Every structure is written in C-alpha cells, then in structure tokens.
Amino acid sequence: MSSDMCTHRPRVGRLRPAALGALLAAAAVLLSGCGGDSADRASAQTGSSAPASSSAKGMEDMEGMSRTDMGDPSATPADKVAGATVVKAAFKLLDTRPPGMDGVEGTAWLAQGSKGTTVTVSLTGLKPGASYMAHLHAQHCSAGNGGEHFQFEKGGATTPPNEVHLMFTADKTGMGMTTVNNSRKTGEDAVAIVVHPSEAQDNRIACADFDF
C-alpha cells in the first residue's frame, strides 16, 4: 500500500448519512493497512500465547530478593560446616538441557546442623558469564527430573525462605559455585537439586540425588 493512501484523509463534511457510513468503513480499511493490521497481529499473538512458563513466573517471583537470599560464593561451604551432617551428590545431565551444556559436571552438598540447612553447588562446563539457578526438589531425579521445588510449607511462597534457591554466575572458565543457608532443616524431604539457566527454568541442565 502506498504512503499516499496511508496519509489520505477523506472529506466527510457534507455527505449524506448513508454515504458517510460507507466512507467511514472504507477509511477504516485503509487505516488497517497503515499499521492497524500489525498492531492487531501483535495483540492476537499476545492473547493467543501459551500461559507464562515456569521460568517467567520464577523470575517474577525473584523480584525484590537480595542476592544473599540465593547464595554467597564466599560463605562457608556445606561440606565445611562444623558439626553438621552432610550428604554429597553428583550432578547428572538431563535431556531437557539446552544446547552447549553436554560438558556440564558438578557436585552438590547438603548439610544440616545447628544453623539449619546449608547447600553448596559447584559446576564446570557452563557458559562463561552466564547466570544460573539451582533449587532443592522434593522428588528424585528419575521422577520428572526432580518434580516440583521442595517447600518447607507446601503450597506456600515460591521464594526463600520457604524454598531453597541458589543463584550464581559462571566465571570465564565456565565454573560456577555458591552456598546458601536456610535457618530451617529440610530433613530427608529435599531429596534432589536441579540446576538450570536463570532465564529458563524449564531447560533443566542437570540433577543430583541426595542419598540420606
């Protein structure tokens, strides 16, 4: 459609009602070809899109959380917590991992003691400079790649302290590590931990089972 047609504005001042209605309808068609159609398509795409993914929902839930709520690389790692009972688990790759993650390896530790629960993750083979998250899960890796997040109060808040989240950034070598502490003990109910890119919780990279 030419720009002249898009800039044309019909004169309607002295037309009879019937002619006026027809002319207004024609003008609407012209205007739809000058950008209204693309706007309608955008609106339709928004309206017809699938419900927000767990990744989008998860990132919304993270708003307002401080970095220390989801890990501190300089904190005492779980396997070094004095007087705590520690379990160790090796990460295994999941089929849901995004491209380029075939070389990811790592270990997770979960300690429970007088300070509650401390969790540490350490992974290599990540994308340098990329941000990642890990969560404790209530099911083993073989059950839906860990199933839902572990929660101290089921059905409660999806953010810490009701859940245990770890966020970290891979260094220039692709290594990422962090530790987080929660004042409550998970007992034997948090049986796995899953890691994924921060912006894509559905693309689970690896999972590790805790053997209590």
XYZ file of C-alpha atoms in Angstrom:
212
model
C 0.000 0.000 0.000
C 1.434 3.392 -0.980
C 2.260 6.105 1.543
C -0.146 8.455 -0.308
C -3.015 6.131 0.522
C -1.922 5.949 4.151
C -1.772 9.734 4.523
C -5.039 10.383 2.642
C -7.918 11.594 4.822
C -11.366 11.529 3.178
C -13.590 14.622 3.373
C -16.850 13.828 5.081
C -18.303 17.233 5.865
C -21.355 17.321 3.513
C -22.086 13.705 2.782
C -25.454 12.112 3.429
C -25.611 9.659 6.363
C -25.603 6.545 4.152
C -22.645 7.733 2.118
C -20.918 8.859 5.261
C -21.185 5.393 6.788
C -19.779 3.741 3.675
C -16.918 6.204 3.514
C -16.013 5.697 7.174
C -15.939 1.948 6.641
C -13.602 2.390 3.673
C -11.384 4.670 5.743
C -11.160 2.001 8.436
C -9.927 -0.499 5.859
C -7.310 1.963 4.629
C -6.106 2.668 8.153
C -5.825 -1.042 8.912
C -3.355 -1.289 6.055
C -1.294 1.534 7.584
C -0.294 -0.225 10.760
C -3.521 -1.302 12.422
C -3.124 -4.755 10.983
C 0.320 -5.236 12.507
C -0.925 -3.986 15.855
C -3.826 -6.417 15.682
C -1.429 -9.231 14.890
C 0.746 -8.328 17.869
C -2.302 -8.227 20.097
C -3.513 -11.536 18.782
C -0.122 -13.118 19.315
C -0.071 -11.883 22.893
C -3.556 -13.117 23.548
C -3.024 -16.500 21.967
C 0.345 -17.214 23.503
C 0.698 -20.078 25.922
C 0.406 -19.398 29.666
C 3.507 -17.956 31.283
C 6.151 -20.636 31.623
C 7.541 -21.615 34.977
C 10.712 -19.736 34.021
C 8.857 -16.437 33.558
C 6.873 -16.990 36.728
C 10.004 -17.917 38.612
C 11.838 -14.783 37.543
C 8.865 -12.642 38.561
C 8.974 -14.291 41.979
C 12.661 -13.385 42.269
C 11.971 -9.644 42.082
C 12.859 -7.938 45.341
C 15.021 -10.811 46.585
C 18.517 -9.929 47.700
C 21.498 -11.780 46.262
C 22.398 -13.291 49.642
C 18.938 -14.871 49.867
C 20.037 -17.052 46.967
C 23.687 -17.688 47.693
C 27.068 -16.324 48.648
C 30.192 -17.758 46.980
C 32.308 -16.646 49.951
C 30.144 -18.367 52.581
C 31.384 -21.470 54.387
C 30.542 -24.368 52.050
C 28.203 -27.094 53.225
C 30.929 -29.736 53.445
C 32.900 -27.491 55.824
C 30.093 -26.649 58.283
C 31.248 -27.713 61.729
C 29.182 -30.367 63.497
C 26.730 -30.789 60.604
C 25.536 -33.954 58.912
C 26.486 -33.731 55.243
C 25.282 -35.589 52.168
C 27.021 -35.308 48.805
C 25.556 -35.785 45.335
C 26.930 -35.758 41.782
C 25.037 -33.945 39.034
C 23.779 -35.959 36.054
C 22.808 -34.392 32.740
C 19.125 -34.157 31.853
C 17.524 -34.447 28.414
C 15.954 -31.015 28.916
C 19.342 -29.276 28.930
C 19.809 -26.527 26.328
C 22.392 -26.850 23.518
C 26.013 -26.476 24.547
C 25.565 -27.991 28.010
C 26.824 -31.507 27.258
C 30.038 -30.992 29.211
C 28.448 -29.824 32.471
C 29.646 -31.694 35.561
C 29.433 -30.914 39.221
C 28.723 -31.738 42.827
C 26.218 -30.604 45.438
C 26.438 -30.844 49.226
C 23.597 -30.525 51.734
C 24.467 -30.024 55.397
C 22.119 -29.914 58.362
C 23.213 -28.711 61.766
C 22.676 -26.079 64.411
C 22.402 -23.330 61.778
C 19.726 -25.140 59.796
C 20.359 -26.258 56.218
C 23.347 -25.255 54.127
C 23.568 -26.126 50.427
C 26.574 -25.746 48.148
C 26.786 -26.351 44.403
C 29.925 -26.424 42.268
C 29.761 -26.978 38.499
C 32.026 -26.774 35.472
C 31.281 -26.753 31.748
C 28.859 -23.835 32.000
C 28.696 -20.895 29.616
C 31.188 -18.261 30.815
C 29.472 -15.190 32.218
C 26.008 -16.761 32.150
C 23.689 -16.765 35.166
C 22.316 -19.994 36.620
C 19.950 -21.105 39.366
C 19.570 -24.258 41.412
C 16.682 -25.369 43.611
C 16.112 -28.143 46.098
C 13.460 -30.555 44.849
C 11.032 -32.866 46.589
C 11.400 -35.803 44.192
C 14.330 -37.793 42.897
C 15.839 -37.013 39.505
C 14.205 -40.102 37.999
C 10.749 -38.752 38.892
C 10.104 -35.985 36.395
C 13.629 -34.601 36.638
C 13.090 -33.770 40.283
C 9.442 -32.768 40.065
C 8.389 -29.666 41.974
C 10.550 -27.484 44.190
C 10.952 -28.546 47.793
C 8.963 -26.297 50.145
C 9.054 -26.150 53.914
C 5.357 -25.265 53.824
C 3.736 -26.950 50.839
C 1.621 -24.567 48.820
C 3.314 -21.590 50.428
C 5.565 -18.918 48.980
C 7.682 -19.929 45.984
C 10.600 -17.816 47.185
C 13.120 -18.130 50.015
C 12.941 -18.825 52.875
C 10.076 -21.230 52.061
C 12.171 -22.655 49.212
C 15.918 -23.062 48.864
C 17.280 -21.221 45.827
C 20.858 -20.716 44.697
C 21.850 -18.177 42.034
C 25.348 -17.873 40.612
C 27.295 -16.696 37.578
C 29.827 -18.847 35.742
C 33.339 -17.401 35.603
C 35.428 -17.069 32.452
C 36.351 -20.748 32.618
C 32.720 -21.890 32.868
C 32.912 -22.742 36.552
C 30.140 -21.712 38.955
C 29.878 -22.173 42.706
C 27.830 -20.771 45.562
C 26.466 -21.596 49.017
C 23.174 -20.721 50.652
C 21.907 -21.185 54.195
C 18.353 -21.602 55.478
C 17.604 -21.458 59.197
C 15.273 -24.479 58.947
C 16.223 -28.109 58.402
C 14.933 -29.915 55.339
C 15.221 -33.313 56.992
C 15.055 -36.005 54.322
C 12.311 -34.280 52.328
C 14.586 -32.379 49.934
C 15.936 -35.344 48.010
C 17.388 -33.692 44.892
C 18.761 -30.479 43.475
C 18.317 -29.200 39.915
C 20.294 -26.538 38.041
C 19.131 -24.543 35.020
C 19.774 -21.210 33.272
C 18.358 -18.323 35.300
C 16.127 -17.197 32.448
C 14.816 -20.664 31.546
C 13.704 -22.820 34.443
C 12.113 -25.321 32.073
C 15.515 -26.065 30.497
C 16.854 -28.133 33.367
C 20.520 -28.872 32.776
C 21.405 -31.385 35.461
C 20.032 -33.025 38.583
C 21.671 -34.604 41.634
C 20.087 -37.044 44.116
C 20.887 -36.817 47.831
C 21.311 -40.246 49.363
C 20.413 -39.913 53.038
